[in-house]
Short mmCIF file of N, CA and C in Angstrom, two decimals:
data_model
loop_
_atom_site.label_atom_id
_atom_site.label_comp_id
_atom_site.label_asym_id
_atom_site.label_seq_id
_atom_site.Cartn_x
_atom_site.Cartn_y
_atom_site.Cartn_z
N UNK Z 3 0.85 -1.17 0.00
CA UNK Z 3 0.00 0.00 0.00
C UNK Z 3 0.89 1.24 0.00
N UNK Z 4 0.98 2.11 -1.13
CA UNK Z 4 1.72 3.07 -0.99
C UNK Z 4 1.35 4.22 -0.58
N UNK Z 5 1.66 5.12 0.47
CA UNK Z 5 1.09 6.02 1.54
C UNK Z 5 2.17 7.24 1.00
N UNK Z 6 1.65 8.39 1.19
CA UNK Z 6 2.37 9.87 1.04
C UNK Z 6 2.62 10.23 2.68
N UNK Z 7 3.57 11.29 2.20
CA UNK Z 7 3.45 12.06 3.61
C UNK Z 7 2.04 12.69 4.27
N UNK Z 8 1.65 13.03 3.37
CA UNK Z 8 0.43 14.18 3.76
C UNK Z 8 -0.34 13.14 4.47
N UNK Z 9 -0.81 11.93 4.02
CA UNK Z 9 -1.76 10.37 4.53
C UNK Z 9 -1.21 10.57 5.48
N UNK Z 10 -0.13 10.05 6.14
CA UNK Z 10 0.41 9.42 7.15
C UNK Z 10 0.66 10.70 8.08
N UNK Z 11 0.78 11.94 8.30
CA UNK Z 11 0.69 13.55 8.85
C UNK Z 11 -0.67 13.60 9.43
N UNK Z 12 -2.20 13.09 8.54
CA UNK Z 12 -3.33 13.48 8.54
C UNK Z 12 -3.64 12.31 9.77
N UNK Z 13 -3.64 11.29 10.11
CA UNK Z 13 -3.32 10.32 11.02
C UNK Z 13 -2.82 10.51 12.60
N UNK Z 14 -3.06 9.83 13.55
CA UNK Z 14 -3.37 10.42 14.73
C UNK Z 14 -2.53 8.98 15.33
N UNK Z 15 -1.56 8.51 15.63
CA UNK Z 15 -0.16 8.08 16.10
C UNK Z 15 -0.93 7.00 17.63
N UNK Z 16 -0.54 6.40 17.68
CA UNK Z 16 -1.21 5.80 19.31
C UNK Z 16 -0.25 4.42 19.08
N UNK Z 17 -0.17 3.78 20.11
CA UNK Z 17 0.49 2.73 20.31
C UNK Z 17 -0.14 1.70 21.69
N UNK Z 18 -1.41 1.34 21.40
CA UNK Z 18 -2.01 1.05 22.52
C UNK Z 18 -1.51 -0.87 23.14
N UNK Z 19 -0.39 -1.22 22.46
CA UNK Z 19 0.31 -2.16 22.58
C UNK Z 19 1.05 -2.12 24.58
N UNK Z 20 1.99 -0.89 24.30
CA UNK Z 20 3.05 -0.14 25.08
C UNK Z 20 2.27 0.61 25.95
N UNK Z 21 1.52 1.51 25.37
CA UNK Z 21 0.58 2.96 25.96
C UNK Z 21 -0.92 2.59 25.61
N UNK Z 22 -1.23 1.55 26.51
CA UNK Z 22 -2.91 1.69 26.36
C UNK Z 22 -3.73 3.12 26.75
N UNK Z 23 -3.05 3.87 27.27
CA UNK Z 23 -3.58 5.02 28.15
C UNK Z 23 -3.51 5.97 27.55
N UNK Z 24 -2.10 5.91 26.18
CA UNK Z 24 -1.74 7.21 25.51
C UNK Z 24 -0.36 7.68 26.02
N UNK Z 25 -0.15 8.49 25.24
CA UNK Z 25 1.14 8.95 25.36
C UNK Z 25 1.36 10.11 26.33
N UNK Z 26 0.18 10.74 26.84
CA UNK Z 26 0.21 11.66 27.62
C UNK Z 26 0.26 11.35 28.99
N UNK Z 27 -0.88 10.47 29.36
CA UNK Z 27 -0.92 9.81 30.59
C UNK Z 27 0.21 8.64 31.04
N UNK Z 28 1.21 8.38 30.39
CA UNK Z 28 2.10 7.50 30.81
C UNK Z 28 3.10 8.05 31.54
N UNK Z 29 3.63 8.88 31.43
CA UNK Z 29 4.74 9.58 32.53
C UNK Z 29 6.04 9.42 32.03
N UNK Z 30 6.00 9.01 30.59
CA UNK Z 30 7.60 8.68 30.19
C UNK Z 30 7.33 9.90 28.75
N UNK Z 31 6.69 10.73 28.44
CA UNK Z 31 6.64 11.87 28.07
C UNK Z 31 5.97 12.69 28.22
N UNK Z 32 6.85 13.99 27.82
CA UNK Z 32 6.44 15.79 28.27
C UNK Z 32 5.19 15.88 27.76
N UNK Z 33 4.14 16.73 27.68
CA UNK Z 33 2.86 17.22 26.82
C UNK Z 33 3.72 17.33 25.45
N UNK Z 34 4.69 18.55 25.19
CA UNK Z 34 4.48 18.72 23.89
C UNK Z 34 5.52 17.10 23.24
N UNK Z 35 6.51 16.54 24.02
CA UNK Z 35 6.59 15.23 23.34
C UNK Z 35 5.31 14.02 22.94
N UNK Z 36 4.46 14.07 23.35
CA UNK Z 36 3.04 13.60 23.70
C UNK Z 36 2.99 13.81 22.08
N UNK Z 37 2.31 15.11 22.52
CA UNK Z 37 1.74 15.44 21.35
C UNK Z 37 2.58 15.30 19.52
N UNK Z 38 3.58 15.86 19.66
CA UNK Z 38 4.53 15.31 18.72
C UNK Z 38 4.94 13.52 18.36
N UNK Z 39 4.69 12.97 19.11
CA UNK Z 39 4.64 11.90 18.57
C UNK Z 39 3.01 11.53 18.14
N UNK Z 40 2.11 11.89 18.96
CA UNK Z 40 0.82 11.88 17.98
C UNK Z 40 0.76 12.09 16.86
N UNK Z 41 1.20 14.16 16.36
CA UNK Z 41 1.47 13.92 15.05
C UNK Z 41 1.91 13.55 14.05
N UNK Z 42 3.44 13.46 14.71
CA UNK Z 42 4.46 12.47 13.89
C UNK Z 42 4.72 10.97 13.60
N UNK Z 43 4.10 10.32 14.82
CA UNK Z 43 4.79 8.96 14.62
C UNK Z 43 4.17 8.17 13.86
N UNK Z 44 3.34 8.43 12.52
CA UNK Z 44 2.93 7.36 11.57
C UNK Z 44 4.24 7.81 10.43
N UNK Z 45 4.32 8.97 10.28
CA UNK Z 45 5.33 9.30 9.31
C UNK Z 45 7.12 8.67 9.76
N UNK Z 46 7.23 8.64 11.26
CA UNK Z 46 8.29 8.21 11.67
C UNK Z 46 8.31 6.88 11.58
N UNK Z 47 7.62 6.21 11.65
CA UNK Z 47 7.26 5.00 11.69
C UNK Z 47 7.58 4.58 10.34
N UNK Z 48 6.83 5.10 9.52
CA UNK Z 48 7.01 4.35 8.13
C UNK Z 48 8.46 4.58 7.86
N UNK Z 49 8.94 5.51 7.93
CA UNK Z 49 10.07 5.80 7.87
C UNK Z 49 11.59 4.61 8.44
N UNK Z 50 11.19 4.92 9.64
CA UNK Z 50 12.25 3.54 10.36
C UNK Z 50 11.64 1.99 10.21
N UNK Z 51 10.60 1.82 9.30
CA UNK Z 51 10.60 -0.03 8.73
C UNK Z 51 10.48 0.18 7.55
N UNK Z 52 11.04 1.36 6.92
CA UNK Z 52 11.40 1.37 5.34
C UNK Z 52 10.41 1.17 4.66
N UNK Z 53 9.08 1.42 5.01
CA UNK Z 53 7.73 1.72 4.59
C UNK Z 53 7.81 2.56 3.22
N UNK Z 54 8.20 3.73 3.58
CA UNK Z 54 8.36 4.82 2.33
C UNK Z 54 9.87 5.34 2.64
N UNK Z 55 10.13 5.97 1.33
CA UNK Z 55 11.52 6.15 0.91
C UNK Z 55 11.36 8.04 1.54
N UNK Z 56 12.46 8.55 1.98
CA UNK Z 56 12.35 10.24 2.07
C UNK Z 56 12.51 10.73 0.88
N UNK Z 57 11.10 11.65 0.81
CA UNK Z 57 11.12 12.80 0.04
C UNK Z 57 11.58 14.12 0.03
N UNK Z 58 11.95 14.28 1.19
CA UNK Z 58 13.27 15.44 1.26
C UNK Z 58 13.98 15.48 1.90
N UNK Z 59 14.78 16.62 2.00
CA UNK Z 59 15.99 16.98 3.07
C UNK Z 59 15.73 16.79 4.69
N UNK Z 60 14.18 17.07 4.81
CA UNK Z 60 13.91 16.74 6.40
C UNK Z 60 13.78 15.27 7.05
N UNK Z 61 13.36 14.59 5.54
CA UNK Z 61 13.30 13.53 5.94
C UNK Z 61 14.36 12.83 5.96
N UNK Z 62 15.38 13.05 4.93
CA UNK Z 62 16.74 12.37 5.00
C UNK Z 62 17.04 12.63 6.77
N UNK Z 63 17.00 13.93 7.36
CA UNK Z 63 18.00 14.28 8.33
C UNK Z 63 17.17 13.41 9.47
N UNK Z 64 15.75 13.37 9.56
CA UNK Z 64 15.10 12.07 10.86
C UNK Z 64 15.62 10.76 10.57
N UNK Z 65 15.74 10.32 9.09
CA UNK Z 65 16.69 9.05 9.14
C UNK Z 65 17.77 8.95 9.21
N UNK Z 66 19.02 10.11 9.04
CA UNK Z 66 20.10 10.28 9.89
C UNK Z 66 19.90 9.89 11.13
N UNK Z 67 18.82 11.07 11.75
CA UNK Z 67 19.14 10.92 13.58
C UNK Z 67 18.68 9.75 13.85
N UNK Z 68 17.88 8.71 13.37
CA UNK Z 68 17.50 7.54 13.80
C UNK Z 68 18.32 6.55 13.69
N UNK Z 69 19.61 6.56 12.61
CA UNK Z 69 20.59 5.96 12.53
C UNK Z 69 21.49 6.16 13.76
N UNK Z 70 21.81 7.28 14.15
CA UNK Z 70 22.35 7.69 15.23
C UNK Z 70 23.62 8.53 14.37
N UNK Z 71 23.25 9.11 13.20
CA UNK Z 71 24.15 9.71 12.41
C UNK Z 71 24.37 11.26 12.87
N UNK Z 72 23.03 11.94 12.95
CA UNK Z 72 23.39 13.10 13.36
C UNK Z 72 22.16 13.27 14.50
N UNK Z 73 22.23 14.68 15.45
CA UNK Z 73 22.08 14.74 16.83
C UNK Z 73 20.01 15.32 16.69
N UNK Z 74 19.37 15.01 16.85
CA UNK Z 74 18.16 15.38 17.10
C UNK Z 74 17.87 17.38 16.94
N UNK Z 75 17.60 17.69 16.02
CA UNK Z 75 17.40 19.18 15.94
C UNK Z 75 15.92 19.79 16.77
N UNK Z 76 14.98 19.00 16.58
CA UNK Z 76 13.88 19.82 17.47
C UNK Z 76 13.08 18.21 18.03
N UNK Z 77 11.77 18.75 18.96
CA UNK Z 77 11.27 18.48 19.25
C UNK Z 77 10.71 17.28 19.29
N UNK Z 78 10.34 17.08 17.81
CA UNK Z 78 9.83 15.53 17.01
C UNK Z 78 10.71 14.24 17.19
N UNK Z 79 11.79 15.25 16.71
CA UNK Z 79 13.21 13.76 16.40
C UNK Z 79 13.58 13.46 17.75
N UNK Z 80 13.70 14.44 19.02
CA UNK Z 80 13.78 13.97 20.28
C UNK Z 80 12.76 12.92 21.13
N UNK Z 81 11.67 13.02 20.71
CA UNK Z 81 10.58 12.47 20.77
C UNK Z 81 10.47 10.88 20.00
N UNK Z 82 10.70 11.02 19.11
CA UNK Z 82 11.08 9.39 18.46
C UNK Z 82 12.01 8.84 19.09
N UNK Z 83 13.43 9.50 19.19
CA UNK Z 83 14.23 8.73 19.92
C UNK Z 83 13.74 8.36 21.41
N UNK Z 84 13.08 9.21 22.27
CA UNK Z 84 12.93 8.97 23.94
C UNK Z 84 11.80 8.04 23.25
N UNK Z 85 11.16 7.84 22.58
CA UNK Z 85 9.82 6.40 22.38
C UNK Z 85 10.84 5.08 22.03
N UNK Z 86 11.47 5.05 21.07
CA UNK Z 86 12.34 3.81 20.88
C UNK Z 86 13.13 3.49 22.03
N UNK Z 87 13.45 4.12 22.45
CA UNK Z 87 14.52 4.15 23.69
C UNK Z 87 13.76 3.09 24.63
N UNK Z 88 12.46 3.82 25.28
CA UNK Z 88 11.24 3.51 26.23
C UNK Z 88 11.29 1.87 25.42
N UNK Z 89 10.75 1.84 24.38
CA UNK Z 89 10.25 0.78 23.67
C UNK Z 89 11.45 -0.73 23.82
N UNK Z 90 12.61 -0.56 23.52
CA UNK Z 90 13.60 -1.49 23.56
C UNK Z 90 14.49 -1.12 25.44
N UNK Z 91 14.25 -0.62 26.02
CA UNK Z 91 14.39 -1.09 27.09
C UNK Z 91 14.66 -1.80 28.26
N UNK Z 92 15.28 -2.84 28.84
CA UNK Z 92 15.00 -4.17 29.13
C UNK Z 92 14.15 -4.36 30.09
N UNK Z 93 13.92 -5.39 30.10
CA UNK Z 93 12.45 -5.63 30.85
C UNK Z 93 12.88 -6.04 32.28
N UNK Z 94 12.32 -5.15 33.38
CA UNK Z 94 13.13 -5.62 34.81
C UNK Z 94 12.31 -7.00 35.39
N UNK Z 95 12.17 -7.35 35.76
CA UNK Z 95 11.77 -9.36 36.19
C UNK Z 95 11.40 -8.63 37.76
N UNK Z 96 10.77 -9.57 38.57
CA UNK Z 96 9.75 -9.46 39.76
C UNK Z 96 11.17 -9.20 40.56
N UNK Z 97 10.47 -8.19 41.67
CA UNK Z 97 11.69 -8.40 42.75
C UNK Z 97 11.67 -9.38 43.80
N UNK Z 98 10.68 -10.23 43.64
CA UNK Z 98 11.23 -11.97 44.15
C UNK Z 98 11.11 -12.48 43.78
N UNK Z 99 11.58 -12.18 42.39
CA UNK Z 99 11.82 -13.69 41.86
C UNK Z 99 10.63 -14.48 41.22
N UNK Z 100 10.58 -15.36 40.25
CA UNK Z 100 9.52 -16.40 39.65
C UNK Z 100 9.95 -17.54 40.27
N UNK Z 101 9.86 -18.05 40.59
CA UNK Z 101 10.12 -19.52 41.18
C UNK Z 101 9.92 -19.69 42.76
N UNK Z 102 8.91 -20.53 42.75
CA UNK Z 102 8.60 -21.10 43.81
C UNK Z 102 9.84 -21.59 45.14
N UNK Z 103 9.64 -21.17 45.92
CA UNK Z 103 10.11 -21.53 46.90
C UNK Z 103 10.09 -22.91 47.51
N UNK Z 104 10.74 -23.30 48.03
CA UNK Z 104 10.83 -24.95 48.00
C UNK Z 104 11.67 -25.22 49.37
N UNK Z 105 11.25 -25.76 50.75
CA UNK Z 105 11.58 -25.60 51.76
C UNK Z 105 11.86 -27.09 52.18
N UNK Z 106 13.05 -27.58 51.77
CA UNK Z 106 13.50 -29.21 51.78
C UNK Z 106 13.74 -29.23 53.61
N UNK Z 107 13.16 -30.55 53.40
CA UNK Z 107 12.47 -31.52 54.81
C UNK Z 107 13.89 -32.04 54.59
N UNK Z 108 15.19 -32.70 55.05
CA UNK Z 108 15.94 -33.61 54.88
C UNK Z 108 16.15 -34.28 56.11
N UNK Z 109 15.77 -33.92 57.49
CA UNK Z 109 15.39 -34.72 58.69
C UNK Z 109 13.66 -35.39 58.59
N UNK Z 110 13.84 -36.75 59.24
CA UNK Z 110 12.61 -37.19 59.61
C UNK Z 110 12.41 -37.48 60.79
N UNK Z 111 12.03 -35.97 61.94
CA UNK Z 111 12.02 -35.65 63.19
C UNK Z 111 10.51 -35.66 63.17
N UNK Z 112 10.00 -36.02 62.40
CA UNK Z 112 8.46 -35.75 62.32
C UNK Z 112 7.67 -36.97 63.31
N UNK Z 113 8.58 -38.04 62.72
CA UNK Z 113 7.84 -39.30 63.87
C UNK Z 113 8.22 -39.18 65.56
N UNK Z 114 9.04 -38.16 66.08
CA UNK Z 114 9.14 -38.01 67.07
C UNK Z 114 8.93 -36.96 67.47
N UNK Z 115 7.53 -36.65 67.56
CA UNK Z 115 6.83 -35.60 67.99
C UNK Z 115 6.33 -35.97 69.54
N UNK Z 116 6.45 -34.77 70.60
CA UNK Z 116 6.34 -34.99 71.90
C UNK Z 116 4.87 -34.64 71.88
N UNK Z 117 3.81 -35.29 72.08
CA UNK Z 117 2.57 -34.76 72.94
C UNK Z 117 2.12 -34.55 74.04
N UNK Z 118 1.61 -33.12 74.66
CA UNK Z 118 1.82 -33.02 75.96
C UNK Z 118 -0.10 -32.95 75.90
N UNK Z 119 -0.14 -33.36 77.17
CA UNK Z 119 -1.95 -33.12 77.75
C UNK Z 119 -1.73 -31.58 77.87
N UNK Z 120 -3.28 -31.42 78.51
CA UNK Z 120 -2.64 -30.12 79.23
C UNK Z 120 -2.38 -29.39 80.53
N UNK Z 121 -2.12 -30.63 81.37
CA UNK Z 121 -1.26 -30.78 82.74
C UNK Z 121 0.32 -30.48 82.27
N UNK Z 122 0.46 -30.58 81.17
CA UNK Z 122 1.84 -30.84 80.41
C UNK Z 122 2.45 -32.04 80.72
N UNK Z 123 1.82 -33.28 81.22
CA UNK Z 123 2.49 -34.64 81.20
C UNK Z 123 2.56 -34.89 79.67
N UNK Z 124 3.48 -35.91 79.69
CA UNK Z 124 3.82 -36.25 78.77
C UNK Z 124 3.19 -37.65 78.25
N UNK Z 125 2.83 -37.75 76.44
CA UNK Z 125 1.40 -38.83 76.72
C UNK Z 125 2.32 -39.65 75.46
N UNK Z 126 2.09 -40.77 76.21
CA UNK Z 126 2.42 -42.14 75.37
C UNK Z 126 2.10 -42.35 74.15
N UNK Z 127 3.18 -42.67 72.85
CA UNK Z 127 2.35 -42.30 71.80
C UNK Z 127 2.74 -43.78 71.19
N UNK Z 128 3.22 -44.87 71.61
CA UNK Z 128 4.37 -46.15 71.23
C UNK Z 128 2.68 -47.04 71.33
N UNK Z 129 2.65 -48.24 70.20
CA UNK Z 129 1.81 -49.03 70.21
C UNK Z 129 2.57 -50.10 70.74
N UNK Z 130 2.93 -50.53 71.37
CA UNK Z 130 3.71 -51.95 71.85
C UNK Z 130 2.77 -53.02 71.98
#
């Protein structure tokens, strides 16, 4: 399906994979980064999975900075990078751990259990 810039500009960016909530309400971007990736990130997008080819000089220079060729000039391109960044991340694991706990018995003190009444004598437990 071949898409223009203007298509993919006119388009409203969400990622409800990552950000079911949106990009605003997550806390890992500013309002106007928010919003800039709303507008931008279908065009960025196509862009970094080689969707469409750049049609100009601006677009060459976001696939520079996404290469890591040259340094983020405004707003947008800072904004793609802090989302990929967020996105590849590593994933931190529970802080105790997945695995069951497992509390090995290796005495069998169990058959010599003392039963007391409750005089506290001590009560015969031997079948002889």
């Amino acid at each position: 399906m071949a898409r223009n810039k203007q298509q993919l500009l006119s388009r409203i960016y969400d990622d409800p994979k990552n950000y079911p909530y949106g990009f605003r309400r997550s806390g890992d971007f500013s309002i106007g980064e928010a919003d800039s990736l709303a507008k931008y990130g279908h065009l960025f997008n196509a862009l970094y999975k080689g969707e469409i080819e750049p049609s100009d000089l601006e677009d060459q220079h976001i696939m520079s900075v996404m290469r890591g060729d040259a340094q983020p000039e405004n707003v947008n391109e800072r904004a793609w990078l802090k989302y990929q960044s967020r996105l590849n991340r590593p994933k931190l694991g529970s802080l105790y751990g997945n695995k069951k706990q497992v509390v090995a018995d290796d005495d069998d003190s169990d058959n010599d259990i003392e039963l007391n009444d409750d005089l506290g004598d001590s009560i015969d437990t031997d079948d002889d």
